[in-house]
Amino acid sequence: MGVIAHLKGLLIYYRMQIKEILGLTAAQQPITVKGWVRTKRNSAAVAFIAINDGSTINNIQAVVNEGSIPEETLKLVTTGACIAVNGILIPSQGQGQSVEVQVNSIEIYGAADPEKYPLQPKKHSLEFLREIGHLRPRTNTFSAILRIRHALAFAINTYFNDHGFFYLHTPIITGSDAEGAGEMFRVTTLPAINPPLTEDGKVDYKEDFFGKETNLTVSGQLEGELGALALSKIYTFGPTFRAENSNTTRHLAEFWMVEPEMAFFELTDNMNLAEDFTKFLIKYALDHCADDIAFLEKRLLEEEKMKKKEEQSELTLSEKLKFVTENTFERLTYTEAINILLQSKAHKQGKFNYPVAWGIDLQSEHERYLVEKHFKKPVILTHYPKEIKAFYMKQEVDGKTVRAMDVLFPGIGEIIGGSQREDDYEKLLQRTKEVGIEEESIWWYLQTRQFGSAPHSGFGLGFERLVLFVTGMSNIRDVIPFPRTPKTAEF
Ligand code: 4AD
Ligand code: MG
């Protein structure tokens, strides 16, 4: 390419993404860079422009010699502007990069008025960046998170494909409540004012679009089971919706869930898969997102320094990630966990905000105590009381517990929830009645236990909780491009 250009005495510029360019050895080739200006600084007769196109956390430096570019054009090169630069790739004169571009011409695609552009080259708070969700992907922090998010999504499909799973697309609109928690967003085309009513004055959903009451799915599991009972191993990976009004750093109203479902898997097989799968994903990120993780690690270190000494984390981000990939997850029953909590100093000194007793739903503080203080590694809890778990879980012979499993992570708490499924028709029917699920709404689910039922298991991994863990961020709103939480659905 360079040879042809020199032969003809004119330069043919070749556009490449910054990630590719930074991997080149500078051979004086003509090159085009397109991207957004991060900074421009002037020194004597030279201007330095840092350009980023999102392909990597790293910028490329463009060097403009005085007089080579019209003054009016250079004036428009300000933070946030989108430009195309033609120039020659040369070994860098300065430190911090091996190559840079000696600029011959600049085209301004879109200027960004420095008086008005909200993203100035300084540290902005995450809260402020949430208010400018349309621009925050242009920051180092968010572009790093988005690239890691992509890599993890890709790794999920890779893992399952390589292990004989089929990607099953389960519906977003459903007529059932898989988790039985009643935290659903209704889907309707009926008018909000004066909807059609039944004789006893209730909204008549027979008149609605689907001829029945429908909502956005809280989980693809029930349909996933139908797939597993035909294809043996499937997974769903899609958006799920929960109208729970919990304004926490770990809950979203719209989040992505990964749900594998496997015929002929019992609880232990399910645990083995969950452990192997999460370790693979974290290792994949460590192997493929080194620059972004290194950037976030530095960011986290600075944030840790602001904290009190005793609250600072002992491990860096990559150490935390390796800690998970290199440790065996601790497995114990819910009952054993309750006993550990009851004997803990934290409980005896009244440090927990929520009481501990057999039968309670574990709070995040309890989960984190087990993981961070007691075992100091990821934990899988099994055999929860049936009253606090969903109707579809396989009942244990003790009559009190179900074959549930929750995987708990440091800093996160529950990252995976799953179980072996009840495959006995009578027991399942009985349980649906006990918890008040109408048979008509899931007759098809029940029927799989009448025709060719099989032992089977599955789990749901909260994708954003995984991204939260891998990026070391602390608020789930910062690991999804456009978060949906109570009272926020901007962008
Ligand atoms: O434990 P959950 O509710 O399990 C299920 O929905 C099962 N149907 C999964 C299955 O067995 N196929 O949710 C699974 C995971 C949780 O462990 C958590 O990581 C995540 O989904 N999750 C949320 N993530 C973000 N925001 C929320 N509101 C979440 N609710 C659950
Ligand atoms: Mg759960």
Short mmCIF file of C-alpha atoms and ligand atoms in Angstrom, two decimals:
data_model
loop_
_atom_site.label_atom_id
_atom_site.label_comp_id
_atom_site.label_asym_id
_atom_site.label_seq_id
_atom_site.Cartn_x
_atom_site.Cartn_y
_atom_site.Cartn_z
CA MET A 1 0.00 0.00 0.00
CA GLY A 2 2.76 2.45 0.97
CA VAL A 3 4.79 1.39 -2.06
CA ILE A 4 1.99 2.09 -4.53
CA ALA A 5 1.41 5.49 -3.00
CA HIS A 6 5.01 6.56 -3.29
CA LEU A 7 5.33 5.25 -6.81
CA LYS A 8 2.51 7.38 -8.07
CA GLY A 9 3.62 10.38 -6.08
CA LEU A 10 0.23 10.68 -4.49
CA LEU A 11 -0.95 9.24 -1.24
CA ILE A 12 -3.72 6.71 -1.00
CA TYR A 13 -5.01 6.80 2.54
CA TYR A 14 -6.36 3.61 3.99
CA ARG A 15 -8.83 3.77 6.86
CA MET A 16 -8.35 1.46 9.78
CA GLN A 17 -9.79 1.29 13.28
CA ILE A 18 -7.55 2.65 15.99
CA LYS A 19 -7.19 -0.77 17.61
CA GLU A 20 -5.65 -2.13 14.39
CA ILE A 21 -3.47 0.93 13.82
CA LEU A 22 -1.96 0.77 17.30
CA GLY A 23 -0.89 -2.80 16.57
CA LEU A 24 1.08 -1.78 13.48
CA THR A 25 4.75 -1.02 13.28
CA ALA A 26 5.07 2.41 11.72
CA ALA A 27 6.23 1.97 8.13
CA GLN A 28 5.48 5.48 7.00
CA GLN A 29 2.19 4.38 5.49
CA PRO A 30 -0.60 6.83 4.68
CA ILE A 31 -3.51 6.26 6.97
CA THR A 32 -7.00 7.60 7.75
CA VAL A 33 -8.26 7.79 11.31
CA LYS A 34 -11.91 8.53 12.04
CA GLY A 35 -13.18 9.17 15.53
CA TRP A 36 -14.01 11.59 18.30
CA VAL A 37 -11.57 14.07 19.76
CA ARG A 38 -10.72 13.36 23.37
CA THR A 39 -8.30 16.24 23.87
CA LYS A 40 -6.28 18.74 21.92
CA ARG A 41 -3.24 20.46 23.32
CA ASN A 42 -0.89 22.96 21.74
CA SER A 43 2.80 23.15 22.35
CA ALA A 44 5.00 25.65 20.52
CA ALA A 45 4.39 25.12 16.81
CA VAL A 46 2.65 21.76 17.16
CA ALA A 47 -0.86 20.62 18.11
CA PHE A 48 -1.51 17.15 19.55
CA ILE A 49 -4.94 15.62 19.06
CA ALA A 50 -5.97 12.49 20.95
CA ILE A 51 -8.58 10.59 18.93
CA ASN A 52 -10.70 7.64 20.03
CA ASP A 53 -13.09 5.58 17.91
CA GLY A 54 -14.29 3.14 20.57
CA SER A 55 -12.47 0.15 19.08
CA THR A 56 -10.08 0.23 22.05
CA ILE A 57 -9.58 2.09 25.30
CA ASN A 58 -6.42 3.60 23.79
CA ASN A 59 -6.33 6.84 21.80
CA ILE A 60 -4.18 7.54 18.81
CA GLN A 61 -2.19 10.74 18.80
CA ALA A 62 -2.37 12.96 15.72
CA VAL A 63 0.34 15.57 15.38
CA VAL A 64 -0.35 18.79 13.47
CA ASN A 65 2.55 20.99 12.47
CA GLU A 66 1.89 24.71 12.41
CA GLY A 67 0.57 25.91 9.07
CA SER A 68 -0.25 22.44 7.72
CA ILE A 69 -3.98 22.77 8.50
CA PRO A 70 -6.12 25.91 8.03
CA GLU A 71 -6.62 27.78 11.30
CA GLU A 72 -10.47 27.71 10.92
CA THR A 73 -10.43 23.92 10.69
CA LEU A 74 -8.10 23.46 13.65
CA LYS A 75 -10.34 25.69 15.75
CA LEU A 76 -13.18 23.23 15.30
CA VAL A 77 -11.05 20.37 16.60
CA THR A 78 -12.27 20.43 20.20
CA THR A 79 -13.16 17.75 22.75
CA GLY A 80 -16.15 15.76 21.48
CA ALA A 81 -15.88 16.76 17.81
CA CYS A 82 -15.99 13.98 15.23
CA ILE A 83 -13.21 14.16 12.67
CA ALA A 84 -11.41 12.27 9.93
CA VAL A 85 -7.66 12.68 9.75
CA ASN A 86 -5.43 11.79 6.81
CA GLY A 87 -1.75 11.46 7.59
CA ILE A 88 1.32 9.30 7.75
CA LEU A 89 1.82 6.71 10.47
CA ILE A 90 5.21 7.32 12.04
CA PRO A 91 7.09 6.12 15.11
CA SER A 92 6.03 8.31 18.01
CA GLN A 93 8.39 11.03 19.13
CA GLY A 94 6.80 11.22 22.55
CA GLN A 95 6.22 8.68 25.28
CA GLY A 96 3.07 6.69 25.92
CA GLN A 97 2.54 5.30 22.42
CA SER A 98 4.70 3.61 19.82
CA VAL A 99 3.07 5.16 16.75
CA GLU A 100 1.37 8.43 15.91
CA VAL A 101 -0.09 10.13 12.87
CA GLN A 102 1.62 13.06 11.20
CA VAL A 103 -1.42 14.97 9.92
CA ASN A 104 -1.78 16.11 6.29
CA SER A 105 -5.48 17.03 6.30
CA ILE A 106 -8.50 17.06 8.59
CA GLU A 107 -12.18 16.81 7.76
CA ILE A 108 -14.65 17.92 10.40
CA TYR A 109 -17.71 15.61 10.43
CA GLY A 110 -19.38 17.18 13.43
CA ALA A 111 -18.13 19.98 15.64
CA ALA A 112 -18.96 20.05 19.38
CA ASP A 113 -19.31 23.54 20.83
CA PRO A 114 -16.89 23.51 23.81
CA GLU A 115 -19.17 25.91 25.69
CA LYS A 116 -22.01 23.40 25.54
CA TYR A 117 -20.51 19.90 25.21
CA PRO A 118 -21.21 18.20 28.55
CA LEU A 119 -18.26 15.78 28.50
CA GLN A 120 -15.16 17.74 29.27
CA PRO A 121 -11.80 16.02 29.70
CA LYS A 122 -12.02 15.77 33.48
CA LYS A 123 -13.48 13.31 35.98
CA HIS A 124 -17.28 13.29 35.94
CA SER A 125 -19.33 11.57 38.63
CA LEU A 126 -21.18 8.37 37.66
CA GLU A 127 -24.40 10.04 38.79
CA PHE A 128 -23.86 12.90 36.35
CA LEU A 129 -23.00 10.46 33.56
CA ARG A 130 -26.30 8.65 34.14
CA GLU A 131 -28.06 11.92 33.32
CA ILE A 132 -26.28 12.01 29.97
CA GLY A 133 -26.80 8.40 29.00
CA HIS A 134 -26.77 9.41 25.32
CA LEU A 135 -23.13 10.53 25.57
CA ARG A 136 -21.63 8.40 28.32
CA PRO A 137 -20.59 5.59 25.93
CA ARG A 138 -17.94 8.07 24.74
CA THR A 139 -16.14 8.03 28.08
CA ASN A 140 -13.27 5.65 28.83
CA THR A 141 -15.13 4.00 31.68
CA PHE A 142 -18.33 3.28 29.75
CA SER A 143 -16.70 2.25 26.51
CA ALA A 144 -14.58 -0.22 28.52
CA ILE A 145 -17.70 -1.58 30.22
CA LEU A 146 -19.56 -1.90 26.91
CA ARG A 147 -16.69 -3.76 25.28
CA ILE A 148 -16.45 -6.15 28.24
CA ARG A 149 -20.23 -6.62 28.14
CA HIS A 150 -19.97 -7.57 24.49
CA ALA A 151 -17.11 -9.98 25.13
CA LEU A 152 -19.08 -11.71 27.90
CA ALA A 153 -22.18 -12.05 25.71
CA PHE A 154 -20.03 -13.54 22.98
CA ALA A 155 -18.39 -15.89 25.48
CA ILE A 156 -21.81 -17.11 26.66
CA ASN A 157 -22.80 -18.14 23.15
CA THR A 158 -19.36 -19.68 22.61
CA TYR A 159 -19.48 -21.74 25.78
CA PHE A 160 -22.91 -23.18 25.11
CA ASN A 161 -22.28 -23.81 21.45
CA ASP A 162 -19.09 -25.69 22.32
CA HIS A 163 -20.92 -27.77 24.93
CA GLY A 164 -23.80 -28.97 22.75
CA PHE A 165 -26.48 -26.51 23.85
CA PHE A 166 -29.00 -24.97 21.45
CA TYR A 167 -29.98 -21.31 21.68
CA LEU A 168 -33.76 -21.27 22.16
CA HIS A 169 -35.56 -17.97 21.67
CA THR A 170 -38.22 -17.86 24.32
CA PRO A 171 -41.02 -15.29 24.12
CA ILE A 172 -40.89 -11.82 25.63
CA ILE A 173 -44.68 -11.59 25.92
CA THR A 174 -46.15 -14.33 28.09
CA GLY A 175 -49.35 -15.23 29.85
CA SER A 176 -47.70 -16.85 32.86
CA ASP A 177 -45.72 -15.68 35.87
CA ALA A 178 -42.75 -18.06 36.01
CA GLU A 179 -41.43 -16.91 39.37
CA GLY A 180 -44.88 -16.43 40.89
CA ALA A 181 -43.80 -13.15 42.42
CA GLY A 182 -46.42 -11.06 40.64
CA GLU A 183 -43.88 -8.42 39.66
CA MET A 184 -44.96 -8.08 36.06
CA PHE A 185 -45.40 -5.36 33.48
CA ARG A 186 -48.74 -5.74 31.75
CA VAL A 187 -48.86 -5.81 27.95
CA THR A 188 -52.16 -4.55 26.60
CA THR A 189 -53.72 -2.60 23.75
CA LEU A 190 -56.90 -1.91 25.69
CA PRO A 191 -57.64 1.78 26.26
CA ALA A 192 -56.49 3.10 29.65
CA ILE A 193 -59.75 5.03 29.98
CA ASN A 194 -63.01 3.09 29.84
CA PRO A 195 -61.61 -0.37 28.99
CA PRO A 196 -64.20 -3.07 28.18
CA LEU A 197 -65.53 -4.66 31.36
CA THR A 198 -66.90 -8.09 32.22
CA GLU A 199 -70.32 -8.46 33.85
CA ASP A 200 -68.77 -8.29 37.30
CA GLY A 201 -66.95 -5.03 36.53
CA LYS A 202 -63.41 -6.31 35.91
CA VAL A 203 -61.31 -5.46 32.85
CA ASP A 204 -62.32 -7.88 30.10
CA TYR A 205 -59.03 -9.25 28.76
CA LYS A 206 -60.94 -11.44 26.31
CA GLU A 207 -61.24 -8.20 24.36
CA ASP A 208 -57.50 -7.55 24.56
CA PHE A 209 -55.00 -8.09 21.74
CA PHE A 210 -54.13 -11.66 22.71
CA GLY A 211 -57.58 -12.46 24.09
CA LYS A 212 -56.08 -12.96 27.54
CA GLU A 213 -54.05 -11.18 30.18
CA THR A 214 -50.40 -10.92 29.09
CA ASN A 215 -47.20 -9.43 30.47
CA LEU A 216 -43.50 -9.06 29.79
CA THR A 217 -41.66 -12.20 30.81
CA VAL A 218 -39.84 -12.40 34.16
CA SER A 219 -37.89 -15.47 32.98
CA GLY A 220 -37.63 -17.68 29.90
CA GLN A 221 -37.40 -20.78 32.04
CA LEU A 222 -40.84 -22.33 31.61
CA GLU A 223 -40.55 -22.28 27.83
CA GLY A 224 -36.88 -23.22 28.20
CA GLU A 225 -37.95 -26.44 29.92
CA LEU A 226 -40.16 -27.30 26.94
CA GLY A 227 -37.07 -26.98 24.75
CA ALA A 228 -34.87 -29.07 27.05
CA LEU A 229 -37.47 -31.84 27.09
CA ALA A 230 -36.97 -32.18 23.34
CA LEU A 231 -33.43 -31.00 22.52
CA SER A 232 -31.81 -32.14 25.82
CA LYS A 233 -29.69 -29.01 26.34
CA ILE A 234 -30.84 -25.49 25.54
CA TYR A 235 -30.20 -21.97 26.75
CA THR A 236 -32.09 -18.73 26.49
CA PHE A 237 -30.37 -15.37 26.69
CA GLY A 238 -32.64 -12.40 26.47
CA PRO A 239 -34.22 -9.47 28.25
CA THR A 240 -36.42 -10.12 31.27
CA PHE A 241 -38.58 -7.67 33.15
CA ARG A 242 -39.46 -7.22 36.78
CA ALA A 243 -41.66 -4.51 38.17
CA GLU A 244 -40.21 -4.88 41.65
CA ASN A 245 -39.89 -1.50 43.25
CA SER A 246 -36.45 -2.12 44.69
CA ASN A 247 -34.16 0.82 44.18
CA THR A 248 -30.94 -1.02 44.92
CA THR A 249 -27.54 -1.12 43.25
CA ARG A 250 -28.29 -4.71 42.13
CA HIS A 251 -31.77 -4.50 40.62
CA LEU A 252 -33.00 -3.37 37.24
CA ALA A 253 -36.55 -3.41 35.90
CA GLU A 254 -35.19 -4.64 32.56
CA PHE A 255 -32.21 -6.97 32.69
CA TRP A 256 -30.72 -9.77 30.64
CA MET A 257 -30.79 -13.31 31.90
CA VAL A 258 -28.89 -16.36 30.69
CA GLU A 259 -30.88 -19.52 31.34
CA PRO A 260 -29.54 -22.96 30.44
CA GLU A 261 -31.91 -25.88 30.91
CA MET A 262 -30.74 -29.50 30.73
CA ALA A 263 -32.61 -32.78 30.56
CA PHE A 264 -31.04 -35.61 32.61
CA PHE A 265 -29.18 -33.16 34.89
CA GLU A 266 -29.65 -33.46 38.63
CA LEU A 267 -28.78 -30.77 41.16
CA THR A 268 -25.08 -31.71 41.37
CA ASP A 269 -24.70 -31.64 37.57
CA ASN A 270 -26.41 -28.25 37.62
CA MET A 271 -23.94 -26.92 40.21
CA ASN A 272 -20.98 -28.29 38.26
CA LEU A 273 -22.20 -26.56 35.11
CA ALA A 274 -22.81 -23.25 36.90
CA GLU A 275 -19.31 -23.27 38.36
CA ASP A 276 -17.56 -24.27 35.15
CA PHE A 277 -19.62 -21.76 33.11
CA THR A 278 -18.97 -18.72 35.32
CA LYS A 279 -15.27 -19.55 35.56
CA PHE A 280 -15.07 -19.82 31.78
CA LEU A 281 -16.76 -16.43 31.33
CA ILE A 282 -14.48 -14.64 33.77
CA LYS A 283 -11.41 -16.26 32.28
CA TYR A 284 -12.59 -15.25 28.82
CA ALA A 285 -12.82 -11.63 29.94
CA LEU A 286 -9.36 -11.77 31.53
CA ASP A 287 -7.92 -13.21 28.32
CA HIS A 288 -9.74 -10.97 25.84
CA CYS A 289 -10.31 -7.65 27.64
CA ALA A 290 -6.94 -7.08 29.29
CA ASP A 291 -6.66 -3.36 28.38
CA ASP A 292 -10.18 -2.56 29.53
CA ILE A 293 -9.84 -4.52 32.77
CA ALA A 294 -6.50 -2.81 33.44
CA PHE A 295 -8.16 0.58 32.94
CA LEU A 296 -11.08 -0.26 35.25
CA GLU A 297 -8.66 -1.70 37.80
CA LYS A 298 -6.81 1.63 37.97
CA ARG A 299 -10.11 3.47 38.23
CA LEU A 300 -11.16 1.20 41.09
CA LEU A 301 -7.85 1.68 42.93
CA GLU A 302 -8.38 5.44 42.88
CA GLU A 303 -11.89 4.99 44.18
CA GLU A 304 -10.68 2.67 46.93
CA LYS A 305 -8.17 5.28 48.08
CA MET A 306 -11.09 7.62 48.87
CA LYS A 307 -12.52 5.02 51.27
CA LYS A 308 -11.58 4.48 54.90
CA LYS A 309 -8.66 2.08 55.37
CA GLU A 310 -10.79 -0.70 56.89
CA GLU A 311 -13.29 -0.53 54.01
CA GLN A 312 -10.70 -0.78 51.29
CA SER A 313 -10.61 -4.00 49.30
CA GLU A 314 -7.56 -6.19 49.83
CA LEU A 315 -7.62 -7.40 46.24
CA THR A 316 -7.27 -5.57 42.95
CA LEU A 317 -9.87 -6.19 40.26
CA SER A 318 -7.87 -8.77 38.33
CA GLU A 319 -6.89 -10.49 41.58
CA LYS A 320 -10.58 -10.66 42.48
CA LEU A 321 -11.38 -12.20 39.10
CA LYS A 322 -8.56 -14.75 39.31
CA PHE A 323 -9.66 -15.52 42.83
CA VAL A 324 -12.94 -16.82 41.40
CA THR A 325 -11.42 -18.73 38.50
CA GLU A 326 -8.83 -20.38 40.73
CA ASN A 327 -10.94 -21.33 43.75
CA THR A 328 -13.40 -24.17 44.11
CA PHE A 329 -16.83 -22.84 45.03
CA GLU A 330 -17.91 -23.79 48.54
CA ARG A 331 -21.08 -25.91 48.52
CA LEU A 332 -23.39 -26.19 51.50
CA THR A 333 -27.05 -26.34 52.35
CA TYR A 334 -29.22 -23.42 53.35
CA THR A 335 -29.64 -25.03 56.78
CA GLU A 336 -25.86 -25.18 57.28
CA ALA A 337 -25.59 -21.56 56.17
CA ILE A 338 -28.22 -20.45 58.67
CA ASN A 339 -26.29 -22.18 61.44
CA ILE A 340 -23.09 -20.40 60.42
CA LEU A 341 -24.91 -17.07 60.44
CA LEU A 342 -26.49 -17.79 63.83
CA GLN A 343 -23.05 -18.48 65.28
CA SER A 344 -21.42 -15.46 63.67
CA LYS A 345 -20.16 -12.51 65.67
CA ALA A 346 -22.07 -10.21 63.32
CA HIS A 347 -25.34 -11.87 64.38
CA LYS A 348 -24.45 -12.06 68.07
CA GLN A 349 -23.47 -8.39 68.12
CA GLY A 350 -26.64 -7.40 66.28
CA LYS A 351 -24.76 -6.16 63.23
CA PHE A 352 -27.18 -7.57 60.65
CA ASN A 353 -30.09 -5.31 59.70
CA TYR A 354 -32.35 -8.30 59.08
CA PRO A 355 -32.99 -11.12 61.58
CA VAL A 356 -31.56 -14.61 61.01
CA ALA A 357 -33.69 -17.73 61.52
CA TRP A 358 -34.42 -20.93 59.61
CA GLY A 359 -37.07 -20.08 57.02
CA ILE A 360 -36.01 -16.52 56.23
CA ASP A 361 -35.15 -15.38 52.74
CA LEU A 362 -31.45 -14.56 52.94
CA GLN A 363 -30.67 -10.88 52.55
CA SER A 364 -27.73 -9.61 50.59
CA GLU A 365 -25.89 -8.81 53.87
CA HIS A 366 -26.17 -12.47 54.90
CA GLU A 367 -25.02 -13.74 51.52
CA ARG A 368 -22.07 -11.39 51.52
CA TYR A 369 -21.11 -12.38 55.05
CA LEU A 370 -20.89 -16.02 53.99
CA VAL A 371 -18.88 -15.24 50.87
CA GLU A 372 -16.64 -12.38 51.98
CA LYS A 373 -16.13 -13.01 55.69
CA HIS A 374 -16.70 -16.68 56.37
CA PHE A 375 -15.61 -18.69 53.33
CA LYS A 376 -13.76 -16.00 51.39
CA LYS A 377 -14.75 -17.60 48.10
CA PRO A 378 -17.87 -18.05 45.95
CA VAL A 379 -20.52 -20.14 47.63
CA ILE A 380 -23.32 -22.37 46.32
CA LEU A 381 -26.21 -22.75 48.72
CA THR A 382 -28.67 -25.58 48.17
CA HIS A 383 -31.85 -27.02 49.67
CA TYR A 384 -33.78 -23.91 50.61
CA PRO A 385 -37.14 -24.09 52.41
CA LYS A 386 -39.81 -24.66 49.79
CA GLU A 387 -41.91 -21.73 51.04
CA ILE A 388 -39.36 -19.16 49.90
CA LYS A 389 -38.72 -20.68 46.47
CA ALA A 390 -40.70 -20.98 43.23
CA PHE A 391 -43.35 -23.65 42.66
CA TYR A 392 -41.40 -25.56 40.00
CA MET A 393 -38.48 -26.70 42.18
CA LYS A 394 -38.07 -30.40 42.93
CA GLN A 395 -39.30 -31.27 46.39
CA GLU A 396 -36.87 -33.07 48.67
CA VAL A 397 -37.92 -36.21 50.55
CA ASP A 398 -37.75 -34.28 53.85
CA GLY A 399 -40.96 -32.50 52.81
CA LYS A 400 -39.49 -29.16 53.87
CA THR A 401 -36.84 -28.21 51.34
CA VAL A 402 -36.45 -28.07 47.58
CA ARG A 403 -33.48 -28.82 45.32
CA ALA A 404 -32.65 -25.17 44.80
CA MET A 405 -29.21 -23.66 44.31
CA ASP A 406 -28.09 -20.06 44.54
CA VAL A 407 -24.56 -19.06 43.58
CA LEU A 408 -23.24 -16.19 45.71
CA PHE A 409 -20.38 -13.92 44.67
CA PRO A 410 -18.19 -11.46 46.57
CA GLY A 411 -19.48 -7.90 46.38
CA ILE A 412 -22.63 -9.06 44.58
CA GLY A 413 -24.47 -11.67 46.62
CA GLU A 414 -26.75 -13.82 44.45
CA ILE A 415 -25.52 -13.98 40.88
CA ILE A 416 -27.24 -17.25 39.87
CA GLY A 417 -30.52 -18.81 40.94
CA GLY A 418 -31.49 -22.27 39.79
CA SER A 419 -32.78 -25.70 40.72
CA GLN A 420 -33.59 -29.22 39.75
CA ARG A 421 -37.19 -29.09 38.48
CA GLU A 422 -40.14 -31.03 39.83
CA ASP A 423 -40.70 -33.76 37.26
CA ASP A 424 -43.50 -35.59 39.08
CA TYR A 425 -46.88 -34.53 37.70
CA GLU A 426 -48.89 -35.02 40.88
CA LYS A 427 -46.42 -33.21 43.10
CA LEU A 428 -46.12 -30.31 40.66
CA LEU A 429 -49.88 -29.99 40.30
CA GLN A 430 -50.29 -30.05 44.07
CA ARG A 431 -47.67 -27.30 44.47
CA THR A 432 -49.24 -25.04 41.81
CA LYS A 433 -52.54 -25.32 43.69
CA GLU A 434 -50.87 -24.53 47.03
CA VAL A 435 -49.30 -21.34 45.70
CA GLY A 436 -52.45 -20.33 43.82
CA ILE A 437 -51.34 -20.64 40.20
CA GLU A 438 -54.24 -21.22 37.84
CA GLU A 439 -53.94 -24.50 35.99
CA GLU A 440 -55.28 -22.93 32.78
CA SER A 441 -52.36 -20.52 32.64
CA ILE A 442 -49.71 -23.28 32.54
CA TRP A 443 -51.56 -26.41 31.36
CA TRP A 444 -48.88 -26.90 28.70
CA TYR A 445 -46.09 -26.83 31.31
CA LEU A 446 -47.89 -29.40 33.44
CA GLN A 447 -48.48 -31.63 30.43
CA THR A 448 -44.72 -32.14 29.89
CA ARG A 449 -44.81 -34.07 33.18
CA GLN A 450 -47.57 -36.30 31.85
CA PHE A 451 -45.85 -37.16 28.56
CA GLY A 452 -42.23 -38.26 28.64
CA SER A 453 -41.23 -36.45 31.79
CA ALA A 454 -37.53 -36.53 32.68
CA PRO A 455 -35.30 -35.37 35.50
CA HIS A 456 -34.00 -31.96 34.48
CA SER A 457 -32.37 -28.85 35.89
CA GLY A 458 -31.38 -25.34 34.99
CA PHE A 459 -30.43 -21.95 36.30
CA GLY A 460 -30.56 -18.25 35.56
CA LEU A 461 -27.47 -16.06 35.57
CA GLY A 462 -28.16 -12.34 35.93
CA PHE A 463 -26.07 -10.99 33.07
CA GLU A 464 -25.67 -7.49 34.52
CA ARG A 465 -24.60 -8.90 37.87
CA LEU A 466 -21.87 -10.77 36.04
CA VAL A 467 -20.82 -7.62 34.18
CA LEU A 468 -20.88 -5.78 37.51
CA PHE A 469 -18.49 -8.32 38.96
CA VAL A 470 -16.11 -8.40 36.01
CA THR A 471 -15.91 -4.60 35.66
CA GLY A 472 -15.66 -3.94 39.40
CA MET A 473 -18.38 -1.30 39.12
CA SER A 474 -20.66 -0.84 42.09
CA ASN A 475 -24.00 0.15 40.57
CA ILE A 476 -25.91 -2.08 38.15
CA ARG A 477 -27.18 1.04 36.34
CA ASP A 478 -23.65 1.53 35.06
CA VAL A 479 -23.23 -1.83 33.35
CA ILE A 480 -26.22 -1.79 30.99
CA PRO A 481 -26.22 0.78 28.16
CA PHE A 482 -29.64 2.24 28.95
CA PRO A 483 -30.90 1.29 32.42
CA ARG A 484 -34.56 0.92 33.32
CA THR A 485 -35.30 1.49 37.00
CA PRO A 486 -38.24 2.92 38.93
CA LYS A 487 -38.98 6.40 37.53
CA THR A 488 -36.25 6.23 34.88
CA ALA A 489 -36.69 5.23 31.26
CA GLU A 490 -34.92 8.08 29.50
CA PHE A 491 -32.80 7.34 26.42
O1 4AD B 1 -33.27 -16.14 40.99
P1 4AD B 1 -34.10 -15.72 39.82
O2 4AD B 1 -35.35 -14.98 40.09
O3 4AD B 1 -34.37 -17.05 39.01
C1 4AD B 1 -35.16 -17.20 37.92
O4 4AD B 1 -35.76 -16.32 37.36
C2 4AD B 1 -35.19 -18.60 37.40
N1 4AD B 1 -36.36 -18.74 36.52
C3 4AD B 1 -33.90 -18.91 36.69
C4 4AD B 1 -33.84 -20.31 36.17
O5 4AD B 1 -33.75 -21.23 36.96
N2 4AD B 1 -33.89 -20.50 34.88
O6 4AD B 1 -33.21 -14.84 38.84
C5 4AD B 1 -32.01 -15.35 38.30
C6 4AD B 1 -30.91 -14.32 38.41
C7 4AD B 1 -30.60 -13.87 39.82
O7 4AD B 1 -29.73 -14.76 40.47
C8 4AD B 1 -29.97 -12.52 39.59
O8 4AD B 1 -28.61 -12.66 39.23
C9 4AD B 1 -30.72 -12.02 38.38
O9 4AD B 1 -31.30 -13.12 37.75
N3 4AD B 1 -31.77 -11.05 38.74
C10 4AD B 1 -31.71 -9.73 38.52
N4 4AD B 1 -30.75 -8.97 37.97
C11 4AD B 1 -30.97 -7.65 37.87
N5 4AD B 1 -32.13 -7.05 38.28
C12 4AD B 1 -33.12 -7.78 38.84
N6 4AD B 1 -34.26 -7.17 39.21
C13 4AD B 1 -32.94 -9.18 38.98
N7 4AD B 1 -33.69 -10.19 39.47
C14 4AD B 1 -32.97 -11.31 39.30
MG MG B 2 -33.21 -15.91 43.02
#
